[in-house]
PDB file of N, CA, C and O in Angstrom:
ATOM      1  N   MET T   5       1.135  -1.333  -0.160  1.00 96.00           N
ATOM      2  CA  MET T   5       0.451   0.006  -0.151  1.00 96.00           C
ATOM      3  C   MET T   5       0.965   1.232   0.009  1.00 96.00           C
ATOM      4  O   MET T   5       1.682   1.450   0.218  1.00 96.00           O
ATOM      5  N   ILE T   6       0.631   2.472  -0.696  1.00 97.00           N
ATOM      6  CA  ILE T   6       1.092   3.235  -0.392  1.00 97.00           C
ATOM      7  C   ILE T   6       0.197   4.141   0.300  1.00 97.00           C
ATOM      8  O   ILE T   6      -0.948   4.279   0.103  1.00 97.00           O
ATOM      9  N   GLU T   7       0.723   5.668   0.609  1.00 98.00           N
ATOM     10  CA  GLU T   7       0.180   6.440   1.385  1.00 98.00           C
ATOM     11  C   GLU T   7      -0.500   7.400   0.352  1.00 98.00           C
ATOM     12  O   GLU T   7       0.691   8.123  -0.248  1.00 98.00           O
ATOM     13  N   VAL T   8      -1.285   8.402  -0.025  1.00 98.00           N
ATOM     14  CA  VAL T   8      -1.765   9.509  -1.340  1.00 98.00           C
ATOM     15  C   VAL T   8      -1.875  10.578  -0.253  1.00 98.00           C
ATOM     16  O   VAL T   8      -2.749  10.248   0.390  1.00 98.00           O
ATOM     17  N   LEU T   9      -0.898  12.218  -0.341  1.00 97.00           N
ATOM     18  CA  LEU T   9      -2.045  13.150  -0.071  1.00 97.00           C
ATOM     19  C   LEU T   9      -1.865  13.746  -0.884  1.00 97.00           C
ATOM     20  O   LEU T   9      -2.095  14.249  -1.917  1.00 97.00           O
ATOM     21  N   PHE T  10      -3.150  14.444  -0.359  1.00 95.00           N
ATOM     22  CA  PHE T  10      -3.885  15.757  -1.348  1.00 95.00           C
ATOM     23  C   PHE T  10      -3.967  16.964  -0.646  1.00 95.00           C
ATOM     24  O   PHE T  10      -4.476  17.307   0.504  1.00 95.00           O
ATOM     25  N   PHE T  11      -3.349  17.677  -1.292  1.00 93.00           N
ATOM     26  CA  PHE T  11      -3.920  19.386  -0.575  1.00 93.00           C
ATOM     27  C   PHE T  11      -4.572  20.060  -1.855  1.00 93.00           C
ATOM     28  O   PHE T  11      -5.235  20.342  -3.155  1.00 93.00           O
ATOM     29  N   ALA T  12      -5.118  21.724  -0.947  1.00 88.00           N
ATOM     30  CA  ALA T  12      -6.215  22.763  -1.344  1.00 88.00           C
ATOM     31  C   ALA T  12      -7.385  22.205  -2.005  1.00 88.00           C
ATOM     32  O   ALA T  12      -7.990  21.387  -1.057  1.00 88.00           O
ATOM     33  N   GLU T  13      -7.215  22.393  -2.992  1.00 89.00           N
ATOM     34  CA  GLU T  13      -8.556  22.427  -3.531  1.00 89.00           C
ATOM     35  C   GLU T  13      -8.545  20.281  -4.159  1.00 89.00           C
ATOM     36  O   GLU T  13      -9.817  19.747  -4.379  1.00 89.00           O
ATOM     37  N   LEU T  14      -7.340  19.713  -4.217  1.00 92.00           N
ATOM     38  CA  LEU T  14      -7.820  18.309  -4.442  1.00 92.00           C
ATOM     39  C   LEU T  14      -7.928  17.817  -3.154  1.00 92.00           C
ATOM     40  O   LEU T  14      -9.386  17.000  -2.738  1.00 92.00           O
ATOM     41  N   ARG T  15      -7.999  18.256  -2.047  1.00 93.00           N
ATOM     42  CA  ARG T  15      -8.047  17.972  -0.927  1.00 93.00           C
ATOM     43  C   ARG T  15      -9.627  17.668  -0.886  1.00 93.00           C
ATOM     44  O   ARG T  15     -10.754  16.914  -0.187  1.00 93.00           O
ATOM     45  N   GLU T  16      -9.728  18.876  -0.693  1.00 91.00           N
ATOM     46  CA  GLU T  16     -11.941  19.115  -1.242  1.00 91.00           C
ATOM     47  C   GLU T  16     -12.402  18.110  -1.628  1.00 91.00           C
ATOM     48  O   GLU T  16     -13.221  17.854  -1.874  1.00 91.00           O
ATOM     49  N   LYS T  17     -12.163  18.218  -3.401  1.00 90.00           N
ATOM     50  CA  LYS T  17     -12.496  17.188  -4.518  1.00 90.00           C
ATOM     51  C   LYS T  17     -12.925  16.147  -3.690  1.00 90.00           C
ATOM     52  O   LYS T  17     -13.697  14.765  -4.003  1.00 90.00           O
ATOM     53  N   VAL T  18     -11.404  15.248  -3.024  1.00 92.00           N
ATOM     54  CA  VAL T  18     -11.623  13.820  -2.541  1.00 92.00           C
ATOM     55  C   VAL T  18     -12.352  13.475  -1.105  1.00 92.00           C
ATOM     56  O   VAL T  18     -12.417  12.698  -1.130  1.00 92.00           O
ATOM     57  N   ASP T  19     -11.796  14.889  -0.363  1.00 92.00           N
ATOM     58  CA  ASP T  19     -12.740  15.087   0.918  1.00 92.00           C
ATOM     59  C   ASP T  19     -12.045  14.110   1.732  1.00 92.00           C
ATOM     60  O   ASP T  19     -12.464  13.344   2.965  1.00 92.00           O
ATOM     61  N   SER T  20     -10.600  14.093   1.533  1.00 92.00           N
ATOM     62  CA  SER T  20      -9.781  13.969   2.645  1.00 92.00           C
ATOM     63  C   SER T  20      -8.500  14.414   2.099  1.00 92.00           C
ATOM     64  O   SER T  20      -7.819  14.240   0.797  1.00 92.00           O
ATOM     65  N   GLY T  21      -7.239  14.476   3.335  1.00 94.00           N
ATOM     66  CA  GLY T  21      -6.580  14.757   2.938  1.00 94.00           C
ATOM     67  C   GLY T  21      -5.261  13.828   2.854  1.00 94.00           C
ATOM     68  O   GLY T  21      -4.525  13.483   1.833  1.00 94.00           O
ATOM     69  N   LYS T  22      -5.344  12.498   2.966  1.00 96.00           N
ATOM     70  CA  LYS T  22      -4.702  11.208   2.679  1.00 96.00           C
ATOM     71  C   LYS T  22      -5.542   9.787   2.620  1.00 96.00           C
ATOM     72  O   LYS T  22      -6.356   9.914   3.319  1.00 96.00           O
ATOM     73  N   ILE T  23      -5.130   9.134   1.594  1.00 97.00           N
ATOM     74  CA  ILE T  23      -6.088   8.012   1.064  1.00 97.00           C
ATOM     75  C   ILE T  23      -4.780   6.777   1.829  1.00 97.00           C
ATOM     76  O   ILE T  23      -3.897   7.048   0.354  1.00 97.00           O
ATOM     77  N   PRO T  24      -5.213   5.877   1.129  1.00 97.00           N
ATOM     78  CA  PRO T  24      -4.675   4.558   1.418  1.00 97.00           C
ATOM     79  C   PRO T  24      -4.708   3.790   0.011  1.00 97.00           C
ATOM     80  O   PRO T  24      -5.911   4.280  -0.502  1.00 97.00           O
ATOM     81  N   MET T  25      -3.730   3.694  -1.157  1.00 96.00           N
ATOM     82  CA  MET T  25      -3.919   3.000  -2.211  1.00 96.00           C
ATOM     83  C   MET T  25      -3.164   2.001  -2.398  1.00 96.00           C
ATOM     84  O   MET T  25      -2.099   1.984  -2.207  1.00 96.00           O
ATOM     85  N   ASP T  26      -3.992   0.988  -3.338  1.00 97.00           N
ATOM     86  CA  ASP T  26      -2.919   0.094  -3.704  1.00 97.00           C
ATOM     87  C   ASP T  26      -1.901  -0.182  -5.115  1.00 97.00           C
ATOM     88  O   ASP T  26      -2.532   0.079  -6.118  1.00 97.00           O
ATOM     89  N   ALA T  27      -0.836   0.550  -4.993  1.00 97.00           N
ATOM     90  CA  ALA T  27      -0.440   0.613  -6.441  1.00 97.00           C
ATOM     91  C   ALA T  27       1.173   0.543  -6.107  1.00 97.00           C
ATOM     92  O   ALA T  27       1.968   1.339  -7.234  1.00 97.00           O
ATOM     93  N   ALA T  28       1.326   0.137  -5.908  1.00 97.00           N
ATOM     94  CA  ALA T  28       3.181  -0.822  -5.684  1.00 97.00           C
ATOM     95  C   ALA T  28       3.112  -1.059  -7.108  1.00 97.00           C
ATOM     96  O   ALA T  28       2.272  -1.880  -7.246  1.00 97.00           O
ATOM     97  N   GLY T  29       4.535  -0.837  -7.685  1.00 98.00           N
ATOM     98  CA  GLY T  29       4.822  -1.619  -8.651  1.00 98.00           C
ATOM     99  C   GLY T  29       3.699  -0.740 -10.000  1.00 98.00           C
ATOM    100  O   GLY T  29       4.052  -0.917 -11.113  1.00 98.00           O
ATOM    101  N   LYS T  30       3.292  -0.250 -10.035  1.00 98.00           N
ATOM    102  CA  LYS T  30       2.376   0.833 -11.017  1.00 98.00           C
ATOM    103  C   LYS T  30       3.651   2.608 -11.155  1.00 98.00           C
ATOM    104  O   LYS T  30       4.059   3.015  -9.732  1.00 98.00           O
ATOM    105  N   SER T  31       3.186   2.994 -11.857  1.00 98.00           N
ATOM    106  CA  SER T  31       4.071   3.780 -12.377  1.00 98.00           C
ATOM    107  C   SER T  31       2.768   5.508 -11.518  1.00 98.00           C
ATOM    108  O   SER T  31       1.933   5.681 -11.928  1.00 98.00           O
ATOM    109  N   VAL T  32       3.225   6.816 -11.434  1.00 98.00           N
ATOM    110  CA  VAL T  32       2.902   7.416 -11.000  1.00 98.00           C
ATOM    111  C   VAL T  32       1.878   7.855 -12.139  1.00 98.00           C
ATOM    112  O   VAL T  32       0.593   8.610 -11.640  1.00 98.00           O
ATOM    113  N   LYS T  33       1.494   8.007 -13.407  1.00 97.00           N
ATOM    114  CA  LYS T  33       0.956   8.503 -14.547  1.00 97.00           C
ATOM    115  C   LYS T  33      -0.140   7.431 -14.369  1.00 97.00           C
ATOM    116  O   LYS T  33      -0.721   7.819 -14.194  1.00 97.00           O
ATOM    117  N   GLU T  34       0.377   5.856 -13.583  1.00 97.00           N
ATOM    118  CA  GLU T  34      -1.134   5.077 -13.436  1.00 97.00           C
ATOM    119  C   GLU T  34      -1.927   5.247 -12.649  1.00 97.00           C
ATOM    120  O   GLU T  34      -2.719   5.311 -12.237  1.00 97.00           O
ATOM    121  N   LEU T  35      -1.103   5.624 -11.772  1.00 97.00           N
ATOM    122  CA  LEU T  35      -1.938   6.245  -9.922  1.00 97.00           C
ATOM    123  C   LEU T  35      -3.068   7.840  -9.986  1.00 97.00           C
ATOM    124  O   LEU T  35      -4.094   7.067  -9.471  1.00 97.00           O
ATOM    125  N   LYS T  36      -1.959   8.213 -11.025  1.00 96.00           N
ATOM    126  CA  LYS T  36      -3.123   9.811 -11.373  1.00 96.00           C
ATOM    127  C   LYS T  36      -4.004   9.282 -12.120  1.00 96.00           C
ATOM    128  O   LYS T  36      -5.049   9.650 -11.654  1.00 96.00           O
ATOM    129  N   GLU T  37      -4.070   8.097 -12.826  1.00 95.00           N
ATOM    130  CA  GLU T  37      -5.533   7.672 -13.733  1.00 95.00           C
ATOM    131  C   GLU T  37      -6.207   7.100 -13.049  1.00 95.00           C
ATOM    132  O   GLU T  37      -7.711   7.143 -13.130  1.00 95.00           O
ATOM    133  N   MET T  38      -5.746   6.344 -12.061  1.00 96.00           N
ATOM    134  CA  MET T  38      -6.523   5.859 -11.095  1.00 96.00           C
ATOM    135  C   MET T  38      -7.576   6.342  -9.971  1.00 96.00           C
ATOM    136  O   MET T  38      -8.467   6.522 -10.029  1.00 96.00           O
ATOM    137  N   LEU T  39      -6.570   7.435 -10.052  1.00 96.00           N
ATOM    138  CA  LEU T  39      -7.429   8.523  -8.451  1.00 96.00           C
ATOM    139  C   LEU T  39      -8.306   9.620  -9.754  1.00 96.00           C
ATOM    140  O   LEU T  39      -9.414   9.581  -9.400  1.00 96.00           O
ATOM    141  N   VAL T  40      -8.014   9.723 -10.863  1.00 94.00           N
ATOM    142  CA  VAL T  40      -9.001  10.106 -11.706  1.00 94.00           C
ATOM    143  C   VAL T  40     -10.598   9.815 -12.113  1.00 94.00           C
ATOM    144  O   VAL T  40     -11.681  10.164 -11.811  1.00 94.00           O
ATOM    145  N   ALA T  41     -10.348   8.386 -12.516  1.00 94.00           N
ATOM    146  CA  ALA T  41     -11.274   7.841 -12.522  1.00 94.00           C
ATOM    147  C   ALA T  41     -12.063   7.213 -11.486  1.00 94.00           C
ATOM    148  O   ALA T  41     -13.485   7.817 -10.877  1.00 94.00           O
ATOM    149  N   LYS T  42     -11.510   6.797  -9.906  1.00 93.00           N
ATOM    150  CA  LYS T  42     -12.426   7.156  -8.607  1.00 93.00           C
ATOM    151  C   LYS T  42     -12.844   7.653  -7.826  1.00 93.00           C
ATOM    152  O   LYS T  42     -13.994   7.782  -7.410  1.00 93.00           O
ATOM    153  N   TYR T  43     -12.549   9.346  -8.977  1.00 92.00           N
ATOM    154  CA  TYR T  43     -12.681  10.482  -7.751  1.00 92.00           C
ATOM    155  C   TYR T  43     -13.373  11.228  -8.342  1.00 92.00           C
ATOM    156  O   TYR T  43     -13.670  12.543  -8.040  1.00 92.00           O
ATOM    157  N   GLU T  44     -13.403  10.820  -9.984  1.00 87.00           N
ATOM    158  CA  GLU T  44     -14.022  11.444 -11.010  1.00 87.00           C
ATOM    159  C   GLU T  44     -13.519  13.578 -11.021  1.00 87.00           C
ATOM    160  O   GLU T  44     -14.335  14.295 -11.214  1.00 87.00           O
ATOM    161  N   LEU T  45     -12.128  13.847 -10.820  1.00 87.00           N
ATOM    162  CA  LEU T  45     -11.446  14.056 -11.036  1.00 87.00           C
ATOM    163  C   LEU T  45     -11.138  14.993 -12.152  1.00 87.00           C
ATOM    164  O   LEU T  45     -11.394  13.758 -13.260  1.00 87.00           O
ATOM    165  N   LYS T  46     -11.367  15.512 -12.670  1.00 84.00           N
ATOM    166  CA  LYS T  46     -11.418  16.691 -14.371  1.00 84.00           C
ATOM    167  C   LYS T  46     -10.088  16.164 -15.195  1.00 84.00           C
ATOM    168  O   LYS T  46      -9.481  15.214 -15.693  1.00 84.00           O
ATOM    169  N   THR T  47      -9.032  16.593 -14.096  1.00 78.00           N
ATOM    170  CA  THR T  47      -7.438  16.139 -14.115  1.00 78.00           C
ATOM    171  C   THR T  47      -6.748  16.328 -13.216  1.00 78.00           C
ATOM    172  O   THR T  47      -6.654  17.072 -12.391  1.00 78.00           O
ATOM    173  N   LEU T  48      -5.602  15.894 -12.898  1.00 90.00           N
ATOM    174  CA  LEU T  48      -4.321  16.105 -12.669  1.00 90.00           C
ATOM    175  C   LEU T  48      -3.010  16.496 -13.476  1.00 90.00           C
ATOM    176  O   LEU T  48      -1.950  16.155 -12.665  1.00 90.00           O
ATOM    177  N   ASP T  49      -2.725  16.979 -14.675  1.00 88.00           N
ATOM    178  CA  ASP T  49      -1.932  17.428 -15.686  1.00 88.00           C
ATOM    179  C   ASP T  49      -1.506  18.442 -14.756  1.00 88.00           C
ATOM    180  O   ASP T  49      -0.007  18.415 -15.103  1.00 88.00           O
ATOM    181  N   ASN T  50      -1.604  19.351 -14.400  1.00 89.00           N
ATOM    182  CA  ASN T  50      -0.997  20.484 -13.041  1.00 89.00           C
ATOM    183  C   ASN T  50      -0.126  20.248 -12.405  1.00 89.00           C
ATOM    184  O   ASN T  50      -0.073  21.486 -11.793  1.00 89.00           O
ATOM    185  N   VAL T  51      -0.371  19.290 -11.767  1.00 94.00           N
ATOM    186  CA  VAL T  51       0.107  19.295 -10.036  1.00 94.00           C
ATOM    187  C   VAL T  51       1.397  18.776 -10.122  1.00 94.00           C
ATOM    188  O   VAL T  51       2.118  18.247 -11.243  1.00 94.00           O
ATOM    189  N   MET T  52       2.204  19.060  -8.939  1.00 95.00           N
ATOM    190  CA  MET T  52       3.215  19.115  -8.523  1.00 95.00           C
ATOM    191  C   MET T  52       3.067  17.409  -8.453  1.00 95.00           C
ATOM    192  O   MET T  52       2.354  17.914  -7.432  1.00 95.00           O
ATOM    193  N   ILE T  53       4.356  16.976  -8.380  1.00 97.00           N
ATOM    194  CA  ILE T  53       4.250  15.226  -8.006  1.00 97.00           C
ATOM    195  C   ILE T  53       5.396  15.086  -6.913  1.00 97.00           C
ATOM    196  O   ILE T  53       6.452  15.656  -7.487  1.00 97.00           O
ATOM    197  N   ALA T  54       5.480  14.343  -5.621  1.00 98.00           N
ATOM    198  CA  ALA T  54       6.225  14.568  -4.811  1.00 98.00           C
ATOM    199  C   ALA T  54       6.002  12.982  -4.494  1.00 98.00           C
ATOM    200  O   ALA T  54       5.175  12.603  -4.062  1.00 98.00           O
ATOM    201  N   VAL T  55       7.194  12.671  -4.474  1.00 98.00           N
ATOM    202  CA  VAL T  55       7.522  10.490  -3.491  1.00 98.00           C
ATOM    203  C   VAL T  55       8.524  10.583  -2.659  1.00 98.00           C
ATOM    204  O   VAL T  55       9.816  11.252  -3.070  1.00 98.00           O
ATOM    205  N   ASN T  56       8.076  10.197  -1.558  1.00 98.00           N
ATOM    206  CA  ASN T  56       8.837  10.819  -0.423  1.00 98.00           C
ATOM    207  C   ASN T  56       9.255  11.673  -0.172  1.00 98.00           C
ATOM    208  O   ASN T  56      10.579  11.471   0.082  1.00 98.00           O
ATOM    209  N   GLU T  57       8.802  12.713   0.185  1.00 97.00           N
ATOM    210  CA  GLU T  57       9.281  14.518   0.251  1.00 97.00           C
ATOM    211  C   GLU T  57       9.948  15.004  -0.913  1.00 97.00           C
ATOM    212  O   GLU T  57      10.598  15.987  -0.817  1.00 97.00           O
ATOM    213  N   GLU T  58      10.225  14.170  -2.096  1.00 97.00           N
ATOM    214  CA  GLU T  58      11.395  14.692  -3.527  1.00 97.00           C
ATOM    215  C   GLU T  58      10.196  14.805  -4.760  1.00 97.00           C
ATOM    216  O   GLU T  58       9.430  13.581  -4.977  1.00 97.00           O
ATOM    217  N   TYR T  59      10.230  16.075  -4.638  1.00 97.00           N
ATOM    218  CA  TYR T  59      10.221  16.302  -6.773  1.00 97.00           C
ATOM    219  C   TYR T  59      10.459  14.937  -7.283  1.00 97.00           C
ATOM    220  O   TYR T  59      11.371  14.792  -7.614  1.00 97.00           O
ATOM    221  N   THR T  60       9.164  14.584  -8.067  1.00 97.00           N
ATOM    222  CA  THR T  60       9.849  13.445  -9.540  1.00 97.00           C
ATOM    223  C   THR T  60       9.011  13.398 -10.828  1.00 97.00           C
ATOM    224  O   THR T  60       7.892  14.576 -10.544  1.00 97.00           O
ATOM    225  N   THR T  61       8.790  12.796 -11.115  1.00 95.00           N
ATOM    226  CA  THR T  61       8.149  12.450 -12.896  1.00 95.00           C
ATOM    227  C   THR T  61       7.300  11.700 -12.568  1.00 95.00           C
ATOM    228  O   THR T  61       6.740  10.557 -12.105  1.00 95.00           O
ATOM    229  N   GLU T  62       6.143  11.149 -13.750  1.00 96.00           N
ATOM    230  CA  GLU T  62       5.239  10.263 -13.807  1.00 96.00           C
ATOM    231  C   GLU T  62       5.508   9.354 -14.320  1.00 96.00           C
ATOM    232  O   GLU T  62       5.101   8.241 -14.071  1.00 96.00           O
ATOM    233  N   ASN T  63       7.012   9.180 -14.370  1.00 97.00           N
ATOM    234  CA  ASN T  63       7.881   7.656 -14.692  1.00 97.00           C
ATOM    235  C   ASN T  63       7.849   7.066 -13.698  1.00 97.00           C
ATOM    236  O   ASN T  63       8.637   5.591 -13.580  1.00 97.00           O
ATOM    237  N   THR T  64       8.083   7.988 -12.516  1.00 98.00           N
ATOM    238  CA  THR T  64       8.964   7.002 -11.648  1.00 98.00           C
ATOM    239  C   THR T  64       7.925   5.678 -10.748  1.00 98.00           C
ATOM    240  O   THR T  64       6.641   5.984 -10.858  1.00 98.00           O
ATOM    241  N   ILE T  65       8.478   4.759 -10.402  1.00 98.00           N
ATOM    242  CA  ILE T  65       7.802   3.480 -10.003  1.00 98.00           C
ATOM    243  C   ILE T  65       7.462   3.541  -8.718  1.00 98.00           C
ATOM    244  O   ILE T  65       8.572   3.685  -7.849  1.00 98.00           O
ATOM    245  N   LEU T  66       6.233   3.163  -8.314  1.00 98.00           N
ATOM    246  CA  LEU T  66       6.077   2.932  -6.719  1.00 98.00           C
ATOM    247  C   LEU T  66       6.402   1.912  -6.517  1.00 98.00           C
ATOM    248  O   LEU T  66       6.407   0.984  -6.869  1.00 98.00           O
ATOM    249  N   ALA T  67       6.655   2.030  -4.930  1.00 98.00           N
ATOM    250  CA  ALA T  67       6.852   1.178  -4.230  1.00 98.00           C
ATOM    251  C   ALA T  67       6.176   1.215  -2.911  1.00 98.00           C
ATOM    252  O   ALA T  67       5.958   1.905  -2.274  1.00 98.00           O
ATOM    253  N   ASP T  68       6.011  -0.416  -2.268  1.00 98.00           N
ATOM    254  CA  ASP T  68       5.310  -0.648  -0.887  1.00 98.00           C
ATOM    255  C   ASP T  68       5.651   0.852   0.558  1.00 98.00           C
ATOM    256  O   ASP T  68       6.676   0.977   0.227  1.00 98.00           O
ATOM    257  N   ASP T  69       4.752   1.507   1.111  1.00 98.00           N
ATOM    258  CA  ASP T  69       5.139   2.482   2.103  1.00 98.00           C
ATOM    259  C   ASP T  69       5.694   3.845   1.690  1.00 98.00           C
ATOM    260  O   ASP T  69       6.342   4.843   2.180  1.00 98.00           O
ATOM    261  N   ASP T  70       5.502   3.653  -0.418  1.00 98.00           N
ATOM    262  CA  ASP T  70       5.715   4.926  -0.439  1.00 98.00           C
ATOM    263  C   ASP T  70       4.804   6.082  -0.235  1.00 98.00           C
ATOM    264  O   ASP T  70       3.204   5.997  -0.151  1.00 98.00           O
ATOM    265  N   VAL T  71       5.244   7.825  -0.141  1.00 98.00           N
ATOM    266  CA  VAL T  71       4.066   8.984   0.106  1.00 98.00           C
ATOM    267  C   VAL T  71       4.008   9.467  -1.298  1.00 98.00           C
ATOM    268  O   VAL T  71       5.750  10.061  -1.439  1.00 98.00           O
ATOM    269  N   VAL T  72       3.032   9.421  -1.700  1.00 98.00           N
ATOM    270  CA  VAL T  72       2.900  10.427  -2.745  1.00 98.00           C
ATOM    271  C   VAL T  72       1.417  11.517  -2.753  1.00 98.00           C
ATOM    272  O   VAL T  72       0.960  11.579  -1.645  1.00 98.00           O
ATOM    273  N   ALA T  73       2.515  12.620  -2.742  1.00 97.00           N
ATOM    274  CA  ALA T  73       2.209  13.839  -2.594  1.00 97.00           C
ATOM    275  C   ALA T  73       1.479  14.580  -4.271  1.00 97.00           C
ATOM    276  O   ALA T  73       2.736  15.104  -5.030  1.00 97.00           O
ATOM    277  N   PHE T  74       0.110  14.836  -4.627  1.00 96.00           N
ATOM    278  CA  PHE T  74      -0.074  15.910  -4.919  1.00 96.00           C
ATOM    279  C   PHE T  74      -0.421  17.032  -5.018  1.00 96.00           C
ATOM    280  O   PHE T  74      -1.756  17.554  -3.723  1.00 96.00           O
ATOM    281  N   ILE T  75       0.384  18.113  -5.511  1.00 93.00           N
ATOM    282  CA  ILE T  75       0.162  19.481  -5.165  1.00 93.00           C
ATOM    283  C   ILE T  75       0.263  20.460  -6.439  1.00 93.00           C
ATOM    284  O   ILE T  75       0.203  20.419  -7.499  1.00 93.00           O
ATOM    285  N   PRO T  76      -1.514  20.725  -5.928  1.00 90.00           N
ATOM    286  CA  PRO T  76      -1.678  21.808  -7.433  1.00 90.00           C
ATOM    287  C   PRO T  76      -1.206  22.701  -6.910  1.00 90.00           C
ATOM    288  O   PRO T  76      -0.412  23.779  -6.011  1.00 90.00           O
ATOM    289  N   PRO T  77      -0.504  24.176  -8.383  1.00 87.00           N
ATOM    290  CA  PRO T  77      -0.234  25.374  -8.343  1.00 87.00           C
ATOM    291  C   PRO T  77      -1.229  26.435  -7.280  1.00 87.00           C
ATOM    292  O   PRO T  77      -2.593  26.065  -7.328  1.00 87.00           O
ATOM    293  N   VAL T  78      -0.586  27.520  -6.267  1.00 76.00           N
ATOM    294  CA  VAL T  78      -1.195  28.136  -5.776  1.00 76.00           C
ATOM    295  C   VAL T  78      -1.496  29.189  -6.357  1.00 76.00           C
ATOM    296  O   VAL T  78      -0.079  29.770  -6.791  1.00 76.00           O
ATOM    297  N   SER T  79      -2.101  30.440  -6.251  1.00 67.00           N
ATOM    298  CA  SER T  79      -1.534  31.745  -6.200  1.00 67.00           C
ATOM    299  C   SER T  79      -2.263  32.371  -5.593  1.00 67.00           C
ATOM    300  O   SER T  79      -2.463  31.835  -4.347  1.00 67.00           O
ATOM    301  N   GLY T  80      -1.549  33.540  -4.708  1.00 63.00           N
ATOM    302  CA  GLY T  80      -1.628  34.595  -3.614  1.00 63.00           C
ATOM    303  C   GLY T  80      -1.318  35.762  -3.776  1.00 63.00           C
ATOM    304  O   GLY T  80      -0.759  35.882  -5.615  1.00 63.00           O
ATOM    305  N   GLY T  81      -1.196  36.824  -3.116  1.00 58.00           N
ATOM    306  CA  GLY T  81      -0.795  38.078  -3.537  1.00 58.00           C
ATOM    307  C   GLY T  81       0.043  38.341  -2.207  1.00 58.00           C
ATOM    308  O   GLY T  81      -0.526  38.198  -1.339  1.00 58.00           O
TER     309      GLY T  81
END
């Protein structure tokens, strides 16, 4: 199992800040596709991705006990 963390509007759409997912052996891209389908998210194309607190790409293969964070763009003033 991996733990998926959501921030900002993603947290609101999923209705949780973190969820467990059975995605070991899958790429981050595959995980994103699973989440878009399961939670009816429009897209996760513009988010930053971190695995175990290090920014990464969609090609990263996930392992048991990884923590994946999806961080949407933030604006402010």
